[in-house]
Coordinates of C-alpha atoms and ligand atoms in Angstrom, one line a residue:
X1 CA 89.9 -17.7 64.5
X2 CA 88.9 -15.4 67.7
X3 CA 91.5 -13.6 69.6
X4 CA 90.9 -12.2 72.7
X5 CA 90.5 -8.7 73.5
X6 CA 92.4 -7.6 77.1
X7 CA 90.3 -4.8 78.6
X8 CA 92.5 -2.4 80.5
X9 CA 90.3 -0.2 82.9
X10 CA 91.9 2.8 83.6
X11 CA 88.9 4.8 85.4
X12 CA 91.1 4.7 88.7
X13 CA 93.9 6.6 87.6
X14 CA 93.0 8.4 83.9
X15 CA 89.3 8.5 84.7
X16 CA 90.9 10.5 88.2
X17 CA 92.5 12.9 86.6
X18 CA 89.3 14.8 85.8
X19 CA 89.3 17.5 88.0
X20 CA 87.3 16.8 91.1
X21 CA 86.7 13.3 90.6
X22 CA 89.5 12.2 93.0
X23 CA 88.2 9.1 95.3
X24 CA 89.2 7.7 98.0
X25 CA 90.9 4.4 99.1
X26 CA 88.1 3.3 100.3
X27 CA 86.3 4.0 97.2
X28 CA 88.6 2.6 95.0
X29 CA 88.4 -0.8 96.7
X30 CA 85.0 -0.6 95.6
X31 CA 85.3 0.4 92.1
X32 CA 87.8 -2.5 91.4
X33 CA 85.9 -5.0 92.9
X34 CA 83.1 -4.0 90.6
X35 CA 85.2 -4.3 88.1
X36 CA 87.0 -7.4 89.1
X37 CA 83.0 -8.8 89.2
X38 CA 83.1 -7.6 85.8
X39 CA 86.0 -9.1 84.3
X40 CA 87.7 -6.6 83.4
X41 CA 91.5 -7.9 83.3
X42 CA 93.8 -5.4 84.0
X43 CA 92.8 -2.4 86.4
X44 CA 95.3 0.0 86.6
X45 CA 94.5 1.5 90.0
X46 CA 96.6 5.0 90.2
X47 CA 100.0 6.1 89.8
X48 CA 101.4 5.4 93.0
X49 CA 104.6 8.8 93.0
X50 CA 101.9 11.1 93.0
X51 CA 100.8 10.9 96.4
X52 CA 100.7 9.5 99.8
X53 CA 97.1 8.8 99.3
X54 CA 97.4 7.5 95.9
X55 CA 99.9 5.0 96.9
X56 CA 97.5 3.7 99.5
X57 CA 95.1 3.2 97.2
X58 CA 97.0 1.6 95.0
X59 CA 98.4 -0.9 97.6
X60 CA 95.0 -1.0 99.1
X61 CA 93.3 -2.2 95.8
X62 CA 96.3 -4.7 95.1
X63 CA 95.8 -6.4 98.2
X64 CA 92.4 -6.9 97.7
X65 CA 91.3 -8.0 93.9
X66 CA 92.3 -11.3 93.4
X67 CA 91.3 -12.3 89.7
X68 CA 92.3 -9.1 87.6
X69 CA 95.7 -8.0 87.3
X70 CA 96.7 -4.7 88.9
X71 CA 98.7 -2.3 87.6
X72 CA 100.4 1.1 88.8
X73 CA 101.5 4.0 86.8
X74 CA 105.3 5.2 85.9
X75 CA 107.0 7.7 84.6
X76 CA 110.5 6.3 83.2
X77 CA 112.0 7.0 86.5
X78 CA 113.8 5.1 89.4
X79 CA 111.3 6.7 92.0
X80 CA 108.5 6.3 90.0
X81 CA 109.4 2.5 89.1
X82 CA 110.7 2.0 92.7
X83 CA 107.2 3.4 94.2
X84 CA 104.7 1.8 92.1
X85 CA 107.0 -1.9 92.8
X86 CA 106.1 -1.5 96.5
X87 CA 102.7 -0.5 96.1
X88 CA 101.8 -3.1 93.8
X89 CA 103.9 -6.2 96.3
X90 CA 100.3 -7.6 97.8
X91 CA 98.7 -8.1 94.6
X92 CA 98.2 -11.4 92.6
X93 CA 98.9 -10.3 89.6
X94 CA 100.7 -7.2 89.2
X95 CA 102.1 -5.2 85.8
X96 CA 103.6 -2.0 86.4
X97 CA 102.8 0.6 83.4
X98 CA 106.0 2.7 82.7
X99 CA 106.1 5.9 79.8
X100 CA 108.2 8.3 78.3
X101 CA 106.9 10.9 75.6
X102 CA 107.8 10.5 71.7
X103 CA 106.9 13.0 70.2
X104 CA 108.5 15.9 68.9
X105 CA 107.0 18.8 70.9
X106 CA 106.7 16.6 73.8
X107 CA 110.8 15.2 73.5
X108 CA 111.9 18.6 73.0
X109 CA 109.8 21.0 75.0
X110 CA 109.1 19.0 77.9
X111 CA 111.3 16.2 78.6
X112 CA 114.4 18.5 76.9
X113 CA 115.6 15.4 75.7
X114 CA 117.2 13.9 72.8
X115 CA 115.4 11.0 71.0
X116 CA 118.7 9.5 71.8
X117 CA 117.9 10.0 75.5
X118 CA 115.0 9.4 75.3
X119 CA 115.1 5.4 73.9
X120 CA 117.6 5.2 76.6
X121 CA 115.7 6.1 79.6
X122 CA 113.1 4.0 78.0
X123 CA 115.0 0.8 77.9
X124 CA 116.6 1.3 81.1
X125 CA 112.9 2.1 83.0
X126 CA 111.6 -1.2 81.3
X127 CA 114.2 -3.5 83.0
X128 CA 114.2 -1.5 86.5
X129 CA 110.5 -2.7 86.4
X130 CA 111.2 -6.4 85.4
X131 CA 113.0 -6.6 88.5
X132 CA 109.6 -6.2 90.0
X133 CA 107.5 -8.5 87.9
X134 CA 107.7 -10.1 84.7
X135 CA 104.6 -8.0 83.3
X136 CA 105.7 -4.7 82.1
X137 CA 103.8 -2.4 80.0
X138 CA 105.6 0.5 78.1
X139 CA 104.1 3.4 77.0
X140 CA 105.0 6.2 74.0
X141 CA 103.1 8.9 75.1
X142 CA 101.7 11.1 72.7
X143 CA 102.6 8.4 70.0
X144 CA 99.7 9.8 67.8
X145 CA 101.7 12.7 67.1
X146 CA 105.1 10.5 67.0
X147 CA 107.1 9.8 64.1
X148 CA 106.1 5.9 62.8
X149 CA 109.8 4.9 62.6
X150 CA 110.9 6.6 66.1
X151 CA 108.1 4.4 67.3
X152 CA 109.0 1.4 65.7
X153 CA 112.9 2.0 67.0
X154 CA 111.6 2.6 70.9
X155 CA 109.1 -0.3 71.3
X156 CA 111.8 -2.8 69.3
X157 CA 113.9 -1.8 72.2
X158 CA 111.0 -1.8 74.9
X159 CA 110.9 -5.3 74.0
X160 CA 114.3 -6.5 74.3
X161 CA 114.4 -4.8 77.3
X162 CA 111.3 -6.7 78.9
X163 CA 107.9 -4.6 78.0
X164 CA 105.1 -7.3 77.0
X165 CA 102.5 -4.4 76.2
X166 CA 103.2 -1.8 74.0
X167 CA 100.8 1.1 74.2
X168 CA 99.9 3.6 71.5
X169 CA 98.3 6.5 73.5
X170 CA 96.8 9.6 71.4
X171 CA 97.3 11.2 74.4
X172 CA 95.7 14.7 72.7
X173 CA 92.7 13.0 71.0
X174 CA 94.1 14.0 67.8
X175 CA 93.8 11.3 65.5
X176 CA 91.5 10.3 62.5
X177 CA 89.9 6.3 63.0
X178 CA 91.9 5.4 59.5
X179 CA 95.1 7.2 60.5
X180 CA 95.2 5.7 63.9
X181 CA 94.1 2.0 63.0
X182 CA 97.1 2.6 60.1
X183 CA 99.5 3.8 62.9
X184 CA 98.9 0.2 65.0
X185 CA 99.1 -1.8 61.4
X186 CA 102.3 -0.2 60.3
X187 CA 103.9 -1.2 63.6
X188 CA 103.3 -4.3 63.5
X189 CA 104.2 -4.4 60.1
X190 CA 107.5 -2.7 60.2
X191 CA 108.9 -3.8 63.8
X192 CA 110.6 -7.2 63.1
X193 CA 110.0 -8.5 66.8
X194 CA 106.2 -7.3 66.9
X195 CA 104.5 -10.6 67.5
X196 CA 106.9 -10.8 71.3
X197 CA 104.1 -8.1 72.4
X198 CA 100.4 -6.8 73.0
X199 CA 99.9 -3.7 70.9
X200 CA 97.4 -1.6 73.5
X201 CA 95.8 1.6 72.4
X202 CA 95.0 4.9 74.8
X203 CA 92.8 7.1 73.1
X204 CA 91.1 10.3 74.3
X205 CA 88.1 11.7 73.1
X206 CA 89.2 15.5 72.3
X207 CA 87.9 15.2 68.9
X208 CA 85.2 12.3 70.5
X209 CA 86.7 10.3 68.7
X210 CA 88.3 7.9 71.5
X211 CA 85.8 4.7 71.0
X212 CA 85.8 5.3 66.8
X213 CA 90.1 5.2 67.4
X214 CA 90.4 2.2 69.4
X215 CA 88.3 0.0 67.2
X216 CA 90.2 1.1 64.8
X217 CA 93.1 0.2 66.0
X218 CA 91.4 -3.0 66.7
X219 CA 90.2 -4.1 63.6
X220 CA 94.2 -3.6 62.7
X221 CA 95.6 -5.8 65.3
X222 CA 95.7 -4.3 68.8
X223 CA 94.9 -7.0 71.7
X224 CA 94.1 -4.5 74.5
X225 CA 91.9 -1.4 74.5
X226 CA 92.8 1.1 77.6
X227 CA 88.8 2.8 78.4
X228 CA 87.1 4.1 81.2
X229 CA 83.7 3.7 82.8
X230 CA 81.6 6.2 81.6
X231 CA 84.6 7.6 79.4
X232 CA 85.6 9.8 82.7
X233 CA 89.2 10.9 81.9
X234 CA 90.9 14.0 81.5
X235 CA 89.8 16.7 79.5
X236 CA 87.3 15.0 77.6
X237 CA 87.5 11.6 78.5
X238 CA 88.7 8.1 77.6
X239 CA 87.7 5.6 75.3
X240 CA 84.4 4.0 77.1
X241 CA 84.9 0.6 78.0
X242 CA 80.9 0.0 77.5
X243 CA 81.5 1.3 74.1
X244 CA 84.4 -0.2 72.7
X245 CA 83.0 -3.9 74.7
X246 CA 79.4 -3.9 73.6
X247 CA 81.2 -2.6 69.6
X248 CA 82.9 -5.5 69.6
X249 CA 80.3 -8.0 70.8
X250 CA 77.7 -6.6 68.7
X251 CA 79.9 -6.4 65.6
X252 CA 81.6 -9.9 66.0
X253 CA 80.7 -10.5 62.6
X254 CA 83.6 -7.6 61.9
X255 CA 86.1 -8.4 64.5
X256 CA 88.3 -11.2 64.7
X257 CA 88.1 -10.9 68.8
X258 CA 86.2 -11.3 71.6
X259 CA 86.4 -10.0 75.3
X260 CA 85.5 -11.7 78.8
X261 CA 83.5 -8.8 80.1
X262 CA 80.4 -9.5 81.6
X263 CA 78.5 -7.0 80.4
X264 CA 75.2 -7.6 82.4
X265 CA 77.5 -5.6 85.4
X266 CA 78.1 -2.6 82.9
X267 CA 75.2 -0.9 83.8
X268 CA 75.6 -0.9 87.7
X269 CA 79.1 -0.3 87.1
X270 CA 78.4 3.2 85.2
X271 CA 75.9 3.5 88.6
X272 CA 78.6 3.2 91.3
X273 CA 81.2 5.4 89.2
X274 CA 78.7 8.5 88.6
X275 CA 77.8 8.3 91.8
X276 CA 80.9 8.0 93.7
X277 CA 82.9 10.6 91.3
X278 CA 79.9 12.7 91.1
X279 CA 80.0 12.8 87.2
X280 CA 76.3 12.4 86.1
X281 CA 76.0 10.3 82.7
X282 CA 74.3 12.1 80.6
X283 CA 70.7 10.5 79.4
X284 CA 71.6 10.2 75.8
X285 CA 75.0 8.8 76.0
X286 CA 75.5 5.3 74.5
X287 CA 74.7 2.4 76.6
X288 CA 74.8 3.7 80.0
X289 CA 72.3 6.9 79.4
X290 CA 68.5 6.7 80.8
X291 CA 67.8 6.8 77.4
X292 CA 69.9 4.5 76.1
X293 CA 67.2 1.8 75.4
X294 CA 63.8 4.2 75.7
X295 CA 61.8 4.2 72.3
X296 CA 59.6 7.5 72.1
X297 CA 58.2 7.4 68.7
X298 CA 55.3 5.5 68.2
X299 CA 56.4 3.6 65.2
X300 CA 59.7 2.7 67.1
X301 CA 57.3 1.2 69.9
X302 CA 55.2 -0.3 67.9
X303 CA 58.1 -2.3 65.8
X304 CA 60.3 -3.0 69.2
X305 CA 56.7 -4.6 70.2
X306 CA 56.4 -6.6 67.2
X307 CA 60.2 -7.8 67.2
X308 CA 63.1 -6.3 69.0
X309 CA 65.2 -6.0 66.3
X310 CA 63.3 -3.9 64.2
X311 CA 64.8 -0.9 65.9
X312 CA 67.2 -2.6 68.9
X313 CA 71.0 -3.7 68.2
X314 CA 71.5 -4.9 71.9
X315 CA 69.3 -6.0 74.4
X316 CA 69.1 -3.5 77.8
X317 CA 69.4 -7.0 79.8
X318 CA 72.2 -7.6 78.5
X319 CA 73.7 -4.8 79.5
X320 CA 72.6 -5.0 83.0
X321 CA 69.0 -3.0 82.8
X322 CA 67.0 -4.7 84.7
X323 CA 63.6 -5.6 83.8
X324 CA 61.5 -4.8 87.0
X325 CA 63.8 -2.7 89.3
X326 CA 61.0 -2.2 92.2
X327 CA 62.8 -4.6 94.8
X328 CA 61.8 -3.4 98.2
X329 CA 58.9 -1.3 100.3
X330 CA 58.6 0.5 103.7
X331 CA 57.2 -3.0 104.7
X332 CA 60.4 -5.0 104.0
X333 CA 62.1 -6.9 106.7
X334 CA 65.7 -6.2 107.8
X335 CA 66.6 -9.6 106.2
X336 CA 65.2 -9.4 103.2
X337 CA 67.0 -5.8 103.1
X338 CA 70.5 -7.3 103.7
X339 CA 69.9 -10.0 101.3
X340 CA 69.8 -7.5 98.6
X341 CA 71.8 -5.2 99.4
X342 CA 74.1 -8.7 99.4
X343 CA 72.9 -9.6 95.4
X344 CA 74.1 -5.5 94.8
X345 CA 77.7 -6.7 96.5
X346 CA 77.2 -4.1 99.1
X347 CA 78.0 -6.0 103.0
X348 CA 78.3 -4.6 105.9
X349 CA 81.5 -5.0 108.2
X350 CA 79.3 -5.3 111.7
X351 CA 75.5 -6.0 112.8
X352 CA 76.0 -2.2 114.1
X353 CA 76.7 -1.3 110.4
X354 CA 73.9 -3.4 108.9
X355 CA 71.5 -2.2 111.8
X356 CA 72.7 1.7 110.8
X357 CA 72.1 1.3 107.0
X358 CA 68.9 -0.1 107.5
X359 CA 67.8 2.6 109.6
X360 CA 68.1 4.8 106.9
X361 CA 66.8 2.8 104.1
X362 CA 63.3 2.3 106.8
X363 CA 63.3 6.6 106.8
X364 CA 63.5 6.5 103.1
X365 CA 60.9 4.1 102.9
X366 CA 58.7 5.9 105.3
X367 CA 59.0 9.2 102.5
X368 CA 58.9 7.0 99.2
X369 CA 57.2 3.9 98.4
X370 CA 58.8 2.1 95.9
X371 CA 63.0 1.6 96.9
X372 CA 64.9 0.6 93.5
X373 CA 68.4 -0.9 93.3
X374 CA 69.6 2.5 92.7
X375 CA 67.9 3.7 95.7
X376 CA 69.8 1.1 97.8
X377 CA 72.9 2.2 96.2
X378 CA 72.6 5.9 96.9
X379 CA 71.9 5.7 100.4
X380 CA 75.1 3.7 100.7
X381 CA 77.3 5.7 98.9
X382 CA 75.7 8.7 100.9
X383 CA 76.4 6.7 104.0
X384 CA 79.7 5.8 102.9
X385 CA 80.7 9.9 102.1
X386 CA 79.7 10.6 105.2
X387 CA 82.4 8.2 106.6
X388 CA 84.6 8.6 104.9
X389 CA 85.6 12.4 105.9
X390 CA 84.9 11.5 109.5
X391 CA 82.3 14.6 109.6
X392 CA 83.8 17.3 111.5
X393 CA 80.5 19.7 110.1
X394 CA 76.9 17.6 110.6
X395 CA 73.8 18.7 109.8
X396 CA 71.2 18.8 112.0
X397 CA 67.9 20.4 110.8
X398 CA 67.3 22.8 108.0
X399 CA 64.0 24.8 107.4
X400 CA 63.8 26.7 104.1
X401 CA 60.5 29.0 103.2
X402 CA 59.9 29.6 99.6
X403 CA 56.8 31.6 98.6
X404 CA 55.3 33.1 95.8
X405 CA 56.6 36.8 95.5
X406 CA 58.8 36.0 99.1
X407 CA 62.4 36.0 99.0
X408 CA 63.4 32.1 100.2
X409 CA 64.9 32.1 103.6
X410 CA 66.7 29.3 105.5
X411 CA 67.9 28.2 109.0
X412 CA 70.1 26.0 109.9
X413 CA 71.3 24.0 112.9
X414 CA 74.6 21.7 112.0
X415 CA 76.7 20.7 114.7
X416 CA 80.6 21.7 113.9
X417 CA 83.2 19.4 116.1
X418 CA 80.0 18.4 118.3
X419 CA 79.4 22.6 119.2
X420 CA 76.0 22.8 117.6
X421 CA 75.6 26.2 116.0
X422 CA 72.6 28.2 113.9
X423 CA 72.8 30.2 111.3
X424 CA 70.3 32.0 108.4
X425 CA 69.9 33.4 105.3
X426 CA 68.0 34.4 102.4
X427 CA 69.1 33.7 98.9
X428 CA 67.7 33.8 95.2
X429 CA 66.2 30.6 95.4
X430 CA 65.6 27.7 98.0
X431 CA 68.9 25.9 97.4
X432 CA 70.5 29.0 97.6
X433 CA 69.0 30.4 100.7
X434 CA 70.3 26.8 102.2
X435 CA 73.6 26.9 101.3
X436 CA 74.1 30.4 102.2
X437 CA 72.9 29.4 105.7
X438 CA 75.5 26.9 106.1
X439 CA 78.1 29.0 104.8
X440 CA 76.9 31.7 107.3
X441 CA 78.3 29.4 110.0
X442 CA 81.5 28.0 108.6
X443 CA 82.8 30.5 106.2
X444 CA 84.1 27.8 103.9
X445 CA 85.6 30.5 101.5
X446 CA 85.2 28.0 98.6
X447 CA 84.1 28.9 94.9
X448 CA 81.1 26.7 93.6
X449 CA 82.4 25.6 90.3
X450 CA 79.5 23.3 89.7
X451 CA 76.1 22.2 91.2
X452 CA 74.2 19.5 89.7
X453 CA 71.0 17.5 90.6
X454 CA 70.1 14.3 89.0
X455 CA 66.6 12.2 89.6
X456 CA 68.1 9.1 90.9
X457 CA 64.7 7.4 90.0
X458 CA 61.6 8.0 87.9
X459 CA 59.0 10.0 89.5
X460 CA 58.2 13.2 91.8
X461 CA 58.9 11.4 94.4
X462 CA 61.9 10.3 93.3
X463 CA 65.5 10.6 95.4
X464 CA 67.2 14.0 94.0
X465 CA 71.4 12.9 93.7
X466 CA 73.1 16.4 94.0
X467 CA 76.7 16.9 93.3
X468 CA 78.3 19.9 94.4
X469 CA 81.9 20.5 93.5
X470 CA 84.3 23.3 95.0
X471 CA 87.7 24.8 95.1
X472 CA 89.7 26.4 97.1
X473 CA 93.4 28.0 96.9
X474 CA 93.6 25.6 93.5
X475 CA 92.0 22.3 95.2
X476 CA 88.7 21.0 94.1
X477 CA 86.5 18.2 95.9
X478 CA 83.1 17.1 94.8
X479 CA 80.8 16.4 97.5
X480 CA 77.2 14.2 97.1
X481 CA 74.1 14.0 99.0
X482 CA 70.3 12.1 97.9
X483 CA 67.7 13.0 99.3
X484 CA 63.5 12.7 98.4
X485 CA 64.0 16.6 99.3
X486 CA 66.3 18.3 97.1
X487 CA 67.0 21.3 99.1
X488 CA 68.0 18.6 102.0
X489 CA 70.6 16.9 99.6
X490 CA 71.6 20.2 98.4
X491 CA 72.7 20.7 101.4
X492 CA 74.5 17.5 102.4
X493 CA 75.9 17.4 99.2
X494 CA 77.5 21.1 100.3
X495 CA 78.3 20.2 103.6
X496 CA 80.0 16.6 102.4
X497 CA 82.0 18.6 100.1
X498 CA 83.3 21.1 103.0
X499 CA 84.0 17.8 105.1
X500 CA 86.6 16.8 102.3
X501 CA 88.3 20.2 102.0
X502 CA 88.8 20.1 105.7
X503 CA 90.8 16.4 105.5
X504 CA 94.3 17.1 104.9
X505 CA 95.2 17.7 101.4
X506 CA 96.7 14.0 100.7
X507 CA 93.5 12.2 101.0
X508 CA 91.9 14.0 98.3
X509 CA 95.2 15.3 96.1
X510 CA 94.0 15.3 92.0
X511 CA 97.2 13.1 90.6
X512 CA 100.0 14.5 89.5
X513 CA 99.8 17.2 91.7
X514 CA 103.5 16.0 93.5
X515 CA 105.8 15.1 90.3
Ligands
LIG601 O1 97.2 9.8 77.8 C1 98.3 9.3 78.0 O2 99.2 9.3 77.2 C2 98.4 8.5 79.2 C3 99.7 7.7 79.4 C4 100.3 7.8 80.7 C5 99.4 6.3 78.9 O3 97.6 8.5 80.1
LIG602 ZN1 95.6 9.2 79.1

């Protein structure tokens, strides 16, 4: 007999925590309704203590999705519990996720607490939730380096007390696949009450071993898998829900258990998180990559021609790579353009909104011919950057000359709380030259920690996707810009990144940041 899998998506609040892939409200909302579209069944949309703006978010993202369940984030603490309670009142279906650390190092050199202490405040945090709602998840953190029978003693008691999941986070990425799937097996072994809960597991990918950990952990009896798009998460990531889902669908001849992804929305999913947190995925990566499904050697093409499965496990339909991607041209009408932008789950709020966005999707197609999905998607996540940090610094025009044996040089005309201003520069390179230019003018005194450009289609004509991430006095914001000119999203993706750094700190706070 099949069991179900629950998928726990948990790229809103661990997949945050990378630095400088802090979102918005605004794109939150439209990360969960992706992955409400996808099925995913709990999404555990931030961890509402840590900020003003987080709360928001949170409460913003509750009120919204209707068929997942939405959870907030906890510490074992009245103002936590209190917090995320009243952020998570408008939702449907609501869990609140409360933790406390186990382990040794954890018990005594952070929380300075007794084990004692420790399974008291976790009993006591699990019922202040139940007043709330009647889902409560409890969480050991750092239970990979926890003693088994401390672990056993705090979840028997985070049962009577309420808790319906149990989570088992290696919250270090420390653990072996046989250790860890042991770990889950003991428990429910040993703990006489473990059939009253869901065993959930939390793995990070320090060792990348995060996706290996989990199934592990699956194939010994945990129900829910905690994962991220993309694997985005601190340090080195999550578990990758694409991973761990398309494991256990393509294995079902190993796993007792089944999920209710979609997976034909995985793939534009990965889409609208790289490109909103401005975390490329790299080509080769598993599922999600360019390459994921591209056969180069000739004896792999010839076989995939003969048969598929000669040298494919999955299909890339299946997965949601689309066969033929060319959906639009310079000569398509504004109709046809809001109809598919409609089948991508992007609508527009106005006519003025639909007639703006179409605008700009008429001056792409005047510079490339063929507009793909992703095309479509870019230019609304560009339009929807812009937006979002209310553009105090626009630009204007930029002209960059780059010459054989010349040193590039670049003016600029942006207009800076509607006082247009020019400034110039030269710099070792065309990008360079640009964004020296615009910092000429608004002395952003930020550090570039990272500059990145992706193709965001195949081709030299393609749209260049340029993330630029920056800090200042300790804070870092990513900021994006596409453009068919790379030097031109160079420097939106600068200037969108200056536009966050000037919103007040709240809006854009990394988690954690407040407790
Ligand atoms: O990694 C971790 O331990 C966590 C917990 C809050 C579940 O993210
Ligand atoms: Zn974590």
């Amino acid at each position: 007999m099949s069991d179900k899998l629950f998928v726990f998506d948990t790229t809103l609040r661990d997949g945050e925590q990378s630095p400088g892939a802090s979102m918005t409200k605004d794109e939150k909302v439209r990360i969960a309704k992706m992955l409400e579209k996808m099925h995913v069944d709990v999404i555990e949309a931030g961890f509402p203590i840590a900020s003003v703006g987080d709360f928001e978010a949170v409460k913003a993202v509750a009120d919204t999705i209707k068929d997942s369940t939405i959870c907030g984030l906890a510490r074992a603490l009245d103002k936590d519990i209190d917090r995320a309670g009243e952020a998570l009142k408008g939702a449907n279906s609501s869990r609140i996720h409360t933790f406390i650390a186990t382990s040794p190092i954890h018990m005594e050199q952070k929380l300075r607490m007794s084990p004692d202490q420790v399974v008291e405040q976790a009993i006591y945090a699990v019922k202040r939730a139940r007043q709330y709602t009647d889902n409560v998840e409890f969480s050991a953190e750092d239970a990979g380096r926890s003693d088994i029978d401390f672990l056993c003693r705090i979840f028997e008691a985070a049962i009577e007390a309420g808790a319906t999941t149990l989570n088992v986070p290696d919250t270090v990425g420390y653990n072996l696949p046989e250790q860890f799937g042991e770990t889950v097996r003991l428990l429910r072994e040993k703990m006489p009450n473990s059939d009253k809960a869901i065993f959930s597991v939390h793995c990070h990918n320090d060792l990348g071993l995060a996706v290996a950990n989990s199934l592990a952990a699956v194939a010994n009896g945990a129900r829910q898998v905690e994962c991220t798009i993309n694997g985005l998460g601190e340090r080195a990531g999550n578990a990758a829900l694409e991973e761990v889902v398309m494991a256990v669908k393509t294995r079902k001849d190993l796993f007792s258990c089944y999920t209710d992804i979609d997976t034909t929305q995985i793939v534009p999913a990965s889409r609208l998180v790289a490109s909103i947190t401005g975390f490329p995925v790299q080509p080769n990566k598993a599922i999600v990559g360019a390459n994921a499904f591209a056969h180069e050697s000739g004896i792999h093409q010839d076989g995939v021609l003969k048969a598929r499965e000669t040298y494919e496990i999955m299909s890339a339909e299946d997965v949601g790579w689309s066969a033929n991607r060319m959906v639009m041209g310079k000569h398509s009408g504004r109709n046809a353009f809001r109809s598919r932008m409609s089948e991508l789950d992007i609508e527009f709020e106005s006519e003025e909104a639909l007639n703006e966005a179409f605008t700009r999707f008429k001056e792409l197609a005047d510079k490339k011919h063929e507009i793909f999905d992703e095309d479509l998607q870019a230019l609304m996540t560009n339009a929807n950057n812009e937006m979002a940090v209310d553009e105090q610094i626009k630009l204007v025009s930029l002209k960059v000359c780059s010459e054989t044996g010349e040193t590039p040089h670049a003016v600029v005309t942006m207009t800076c709380d509607g006082k247009e201003c020019t400034g110039e520069a030269e710099g070792g390179g065309p990008v360079d030259a640009a964004l020296r230019a615009i910092d000429s003018i608004i002395k952003s005194e930020t550090e570039l920690l990272l500059y990145s450009v992706n193709n965001i289609t195949s081709g030299t004509d393609s749209q260049g996707e340029v993330t630029v991430r920056l800090e200042k006095a300790g804070r870092i914001v990513n900021g994006q810009g596409a453009d068919t000119d790379i030097v031109i999203a160079s420097a939106k993706a600068f200037i969108n990144a200056v536009n966050k750094m000037l919103l007040p700190e709240d809006r854009f706070k990394p988690q954690g940041s407040d407790v």
